[in-house]
mmCIF file of N, CA and C in Angstrom:
data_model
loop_
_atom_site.group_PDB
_atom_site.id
_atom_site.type_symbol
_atom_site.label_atom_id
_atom_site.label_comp_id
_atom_site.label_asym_id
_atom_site.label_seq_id
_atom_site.Cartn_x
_atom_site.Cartn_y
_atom_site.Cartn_z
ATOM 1 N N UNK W 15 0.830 -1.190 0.000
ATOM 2 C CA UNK W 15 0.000 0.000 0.000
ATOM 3 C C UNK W 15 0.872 1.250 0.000
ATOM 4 N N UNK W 16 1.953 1.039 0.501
ATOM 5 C CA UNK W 16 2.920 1.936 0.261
ATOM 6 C C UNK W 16 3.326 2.308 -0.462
ATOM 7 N N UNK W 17 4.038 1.704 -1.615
ATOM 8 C CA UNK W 17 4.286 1.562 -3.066
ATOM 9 C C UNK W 17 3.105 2.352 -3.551
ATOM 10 N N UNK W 18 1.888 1.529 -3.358
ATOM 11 C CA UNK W 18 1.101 2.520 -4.527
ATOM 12 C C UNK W 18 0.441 3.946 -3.918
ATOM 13 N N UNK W 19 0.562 4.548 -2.442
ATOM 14 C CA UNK W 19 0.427 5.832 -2.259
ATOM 15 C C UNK W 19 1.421 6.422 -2.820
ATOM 16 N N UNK W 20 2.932 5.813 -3.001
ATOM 17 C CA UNK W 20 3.760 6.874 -3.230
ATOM 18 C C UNK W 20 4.047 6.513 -4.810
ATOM 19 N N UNK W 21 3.324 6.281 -5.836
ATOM 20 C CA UNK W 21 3.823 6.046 -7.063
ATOM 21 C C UNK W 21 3.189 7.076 -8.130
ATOM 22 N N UNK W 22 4.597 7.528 -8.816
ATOM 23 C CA UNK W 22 4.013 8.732 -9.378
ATOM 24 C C UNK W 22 3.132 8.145 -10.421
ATOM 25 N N UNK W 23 2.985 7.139 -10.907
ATOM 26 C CA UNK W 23 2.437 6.461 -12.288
ATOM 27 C C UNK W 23 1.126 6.694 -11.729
ATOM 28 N N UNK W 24 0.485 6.751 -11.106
ATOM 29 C CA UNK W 24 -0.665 6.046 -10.202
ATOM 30 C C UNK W 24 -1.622 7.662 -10.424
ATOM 31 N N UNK W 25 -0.756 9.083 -10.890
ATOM 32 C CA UNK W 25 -1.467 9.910 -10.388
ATOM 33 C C UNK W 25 -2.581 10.264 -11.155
ATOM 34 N N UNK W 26 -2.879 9.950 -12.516
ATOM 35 C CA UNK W 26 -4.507 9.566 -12.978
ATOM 36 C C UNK W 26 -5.658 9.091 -12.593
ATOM 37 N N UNK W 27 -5.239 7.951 -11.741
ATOM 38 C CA UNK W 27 -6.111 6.546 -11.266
ATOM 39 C C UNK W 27 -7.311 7.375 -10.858
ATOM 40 N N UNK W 28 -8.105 6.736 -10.821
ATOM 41 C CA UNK W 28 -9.871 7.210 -10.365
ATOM 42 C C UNK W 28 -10.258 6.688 -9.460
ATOM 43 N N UNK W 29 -9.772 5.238 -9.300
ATOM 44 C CA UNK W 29 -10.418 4.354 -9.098
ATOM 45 C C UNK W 29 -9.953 3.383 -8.190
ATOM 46 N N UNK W 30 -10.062 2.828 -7.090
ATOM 47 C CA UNK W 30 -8.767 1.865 -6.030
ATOM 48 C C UNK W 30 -9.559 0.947 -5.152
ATOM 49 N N UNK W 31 -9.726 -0.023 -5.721
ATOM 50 C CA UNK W 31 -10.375 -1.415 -5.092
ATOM 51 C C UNK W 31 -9.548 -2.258 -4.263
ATOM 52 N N UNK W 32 -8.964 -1.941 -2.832
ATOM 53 C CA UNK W 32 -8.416 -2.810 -1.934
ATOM 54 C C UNK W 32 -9.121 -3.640 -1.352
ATOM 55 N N UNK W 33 -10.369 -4.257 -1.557
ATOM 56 C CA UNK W 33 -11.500 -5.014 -0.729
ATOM 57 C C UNK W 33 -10.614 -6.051 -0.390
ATOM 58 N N UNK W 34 -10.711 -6.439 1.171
ATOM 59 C CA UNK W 34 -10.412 -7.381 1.487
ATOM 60 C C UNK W 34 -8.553 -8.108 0.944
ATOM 61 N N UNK W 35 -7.832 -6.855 1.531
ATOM 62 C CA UNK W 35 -6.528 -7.084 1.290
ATOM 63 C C UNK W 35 -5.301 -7.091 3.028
ATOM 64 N N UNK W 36 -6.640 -6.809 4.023
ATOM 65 C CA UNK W 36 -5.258 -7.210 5.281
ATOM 66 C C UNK W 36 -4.831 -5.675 5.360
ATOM 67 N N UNK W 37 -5.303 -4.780 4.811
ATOM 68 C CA UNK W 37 -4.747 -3.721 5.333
ATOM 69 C C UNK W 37 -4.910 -2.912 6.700
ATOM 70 N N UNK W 38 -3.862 -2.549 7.056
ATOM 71 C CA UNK W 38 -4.434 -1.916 8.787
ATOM 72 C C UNK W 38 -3.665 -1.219 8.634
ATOM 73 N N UNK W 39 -4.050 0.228 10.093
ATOM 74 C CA UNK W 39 -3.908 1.409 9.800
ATOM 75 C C UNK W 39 -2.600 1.574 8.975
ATOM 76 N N UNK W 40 -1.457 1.688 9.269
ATOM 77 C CA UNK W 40 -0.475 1.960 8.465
ATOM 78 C C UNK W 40 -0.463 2.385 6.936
ATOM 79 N N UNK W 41 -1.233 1.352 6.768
ATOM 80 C CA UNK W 41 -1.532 1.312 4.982
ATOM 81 C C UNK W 41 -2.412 2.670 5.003
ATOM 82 N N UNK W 42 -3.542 2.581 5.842
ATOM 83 C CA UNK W 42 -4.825 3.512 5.343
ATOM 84 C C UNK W 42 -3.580 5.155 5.720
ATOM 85 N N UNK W 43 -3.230 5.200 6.417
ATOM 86 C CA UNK W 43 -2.450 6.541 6.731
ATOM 87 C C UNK W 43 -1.791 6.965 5.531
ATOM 88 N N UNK W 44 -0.920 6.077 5.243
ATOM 89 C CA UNK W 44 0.076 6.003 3.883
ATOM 90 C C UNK W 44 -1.199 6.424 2.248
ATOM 91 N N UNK W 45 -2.180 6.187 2.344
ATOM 92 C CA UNK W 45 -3.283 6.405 1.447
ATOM 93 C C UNK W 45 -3.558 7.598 2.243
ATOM 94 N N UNK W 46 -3.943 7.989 3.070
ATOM 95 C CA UNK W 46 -4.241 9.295 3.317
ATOM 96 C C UNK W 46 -3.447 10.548 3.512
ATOM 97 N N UNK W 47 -2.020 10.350 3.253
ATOM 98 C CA UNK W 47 -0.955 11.567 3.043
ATOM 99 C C UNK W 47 -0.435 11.526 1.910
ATOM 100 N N UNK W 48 -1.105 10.548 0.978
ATOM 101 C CA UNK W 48 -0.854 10.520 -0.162
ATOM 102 C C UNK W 48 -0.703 11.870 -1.293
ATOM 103 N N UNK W 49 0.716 12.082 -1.974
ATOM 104 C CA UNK W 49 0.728 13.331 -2.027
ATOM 105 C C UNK W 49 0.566 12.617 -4.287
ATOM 106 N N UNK W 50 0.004 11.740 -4.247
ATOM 107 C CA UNK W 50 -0.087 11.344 -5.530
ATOM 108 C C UNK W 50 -1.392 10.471 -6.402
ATOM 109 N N UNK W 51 -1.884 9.937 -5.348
ATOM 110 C CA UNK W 51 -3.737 9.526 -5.599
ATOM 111 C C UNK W 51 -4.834 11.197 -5.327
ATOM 112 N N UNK W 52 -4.335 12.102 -6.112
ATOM 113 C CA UNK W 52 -5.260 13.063 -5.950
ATOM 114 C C UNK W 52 -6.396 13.375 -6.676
ATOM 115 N N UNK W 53 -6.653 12.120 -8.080
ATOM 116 C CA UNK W 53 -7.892 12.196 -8.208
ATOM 117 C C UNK W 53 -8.953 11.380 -8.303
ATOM 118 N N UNK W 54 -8.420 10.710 -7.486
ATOM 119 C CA UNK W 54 -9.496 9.044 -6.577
ATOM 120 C C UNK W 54 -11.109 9.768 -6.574
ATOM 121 N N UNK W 55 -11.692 9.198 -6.793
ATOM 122 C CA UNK W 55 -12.931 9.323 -6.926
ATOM 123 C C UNK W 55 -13.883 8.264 -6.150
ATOM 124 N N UNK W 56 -13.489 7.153 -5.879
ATOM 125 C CA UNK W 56 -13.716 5.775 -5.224
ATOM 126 C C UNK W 56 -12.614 5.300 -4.847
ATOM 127 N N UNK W 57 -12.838 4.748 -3.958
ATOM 128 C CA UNK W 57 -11.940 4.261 -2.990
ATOM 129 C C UNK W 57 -12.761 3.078 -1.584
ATOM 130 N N UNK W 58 -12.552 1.683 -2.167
ATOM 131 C CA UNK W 58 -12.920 0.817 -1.615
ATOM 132 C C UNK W 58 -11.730 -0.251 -0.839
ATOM 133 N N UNK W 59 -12.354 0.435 0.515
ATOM 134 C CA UNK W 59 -10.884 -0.319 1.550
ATOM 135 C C UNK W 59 -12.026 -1.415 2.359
ATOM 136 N N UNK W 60 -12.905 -1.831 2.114
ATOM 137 C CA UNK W 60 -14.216 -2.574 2.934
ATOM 138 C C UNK W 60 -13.480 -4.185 3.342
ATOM 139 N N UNK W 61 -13.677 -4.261 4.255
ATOM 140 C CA UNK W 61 -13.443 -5.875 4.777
ATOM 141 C C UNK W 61 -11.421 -6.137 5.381
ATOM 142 N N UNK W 62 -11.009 -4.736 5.771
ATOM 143 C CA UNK W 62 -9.660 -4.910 5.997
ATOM 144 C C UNK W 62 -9.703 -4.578 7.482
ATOM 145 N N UNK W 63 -8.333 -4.594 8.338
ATOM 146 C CA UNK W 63 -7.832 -4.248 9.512
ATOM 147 C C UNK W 63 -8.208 -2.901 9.838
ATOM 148 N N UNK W 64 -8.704 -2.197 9.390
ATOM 149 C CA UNK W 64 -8.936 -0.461 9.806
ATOM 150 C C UNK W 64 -9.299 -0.345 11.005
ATOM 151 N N UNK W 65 -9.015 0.520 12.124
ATOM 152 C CA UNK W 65 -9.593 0.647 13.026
ATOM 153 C C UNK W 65 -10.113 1.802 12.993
ATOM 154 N N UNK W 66 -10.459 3.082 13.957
ATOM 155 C CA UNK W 66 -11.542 3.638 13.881
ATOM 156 C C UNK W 66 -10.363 5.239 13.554
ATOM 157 N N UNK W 67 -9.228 5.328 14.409
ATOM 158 C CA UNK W 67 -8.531 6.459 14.149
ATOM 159 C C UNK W 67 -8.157 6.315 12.021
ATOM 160 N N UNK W 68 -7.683 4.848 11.742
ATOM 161 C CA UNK W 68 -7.228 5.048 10.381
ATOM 162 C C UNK W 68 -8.416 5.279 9.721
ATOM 163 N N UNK W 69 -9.620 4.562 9.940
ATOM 164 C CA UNK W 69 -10.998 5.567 9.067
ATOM 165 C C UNK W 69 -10.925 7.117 8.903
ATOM 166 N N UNK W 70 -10.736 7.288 10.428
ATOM 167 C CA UNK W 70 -11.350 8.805 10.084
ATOM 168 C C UNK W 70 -9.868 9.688 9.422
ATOM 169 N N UNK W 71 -8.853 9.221 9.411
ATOM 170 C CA UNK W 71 -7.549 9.417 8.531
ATOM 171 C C UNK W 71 -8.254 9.759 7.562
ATOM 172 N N UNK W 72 -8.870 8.218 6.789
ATOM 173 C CA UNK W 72 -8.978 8.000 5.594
ATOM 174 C C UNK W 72 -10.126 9.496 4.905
ATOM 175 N N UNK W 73 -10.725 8.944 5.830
ATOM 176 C CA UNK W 73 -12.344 9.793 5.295
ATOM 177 C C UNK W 73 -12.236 11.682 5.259
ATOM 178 N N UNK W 74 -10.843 11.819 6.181
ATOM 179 C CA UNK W 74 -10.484 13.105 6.102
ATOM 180 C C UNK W 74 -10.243 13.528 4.937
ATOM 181 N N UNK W 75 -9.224 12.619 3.876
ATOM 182 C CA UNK W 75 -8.912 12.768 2.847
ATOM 183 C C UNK W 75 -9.443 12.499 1.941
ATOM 184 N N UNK W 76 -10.077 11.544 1.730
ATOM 185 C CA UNK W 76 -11.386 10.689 1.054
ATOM 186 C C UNK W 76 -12.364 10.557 1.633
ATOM 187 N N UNK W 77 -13.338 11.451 1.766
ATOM 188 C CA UNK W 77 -14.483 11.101 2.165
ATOM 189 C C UNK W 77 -15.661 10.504 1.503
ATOM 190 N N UNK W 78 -15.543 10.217 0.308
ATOM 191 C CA UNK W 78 -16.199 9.043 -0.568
ATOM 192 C C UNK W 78 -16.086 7.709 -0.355
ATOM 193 N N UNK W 79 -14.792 7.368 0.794
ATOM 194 C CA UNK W 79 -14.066 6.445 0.796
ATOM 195 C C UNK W 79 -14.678 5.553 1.710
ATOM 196 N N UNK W 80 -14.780 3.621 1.022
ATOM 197 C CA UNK W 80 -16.098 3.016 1.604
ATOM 198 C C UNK W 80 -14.873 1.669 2.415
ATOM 199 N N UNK W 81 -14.827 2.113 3.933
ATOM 200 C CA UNK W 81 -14.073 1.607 4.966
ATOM 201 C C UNK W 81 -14.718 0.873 6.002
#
């Protein structure tokens, strides 16, 4: 998850389907200071490790974002 917050290739993407990949906070933080997913539009992190501080990370930055 790291890799792809910080990948400049990535900075088009619309679109980011992590369902059910084991991610916990770390990851969701690393997606939410993301200085290169800036025009995500969806963003599906549903069925992972999140706890309640990396949601509201997430949703700060993505608030479309389905956690």
């Amino acid at each position: 998850v790291k890799a792809l917050a910080a990948s400049t290739t990535l900075t088009n993407l619309i679109s980011l389907n992590l369902y059910c990949n084991g991610i916990e906070d770390v990851g969701v933080r690393a997606l939410a200071t993301s200085t290169t997913l800036t025009n995500l539009t969806s963003l599906n992190l549903r069925d992972n490790d999140i706890r309640d501080g990396g949601a509201e990370a997430l949703r700060t930055r993505y608030p479309f974002a389905d956690c």
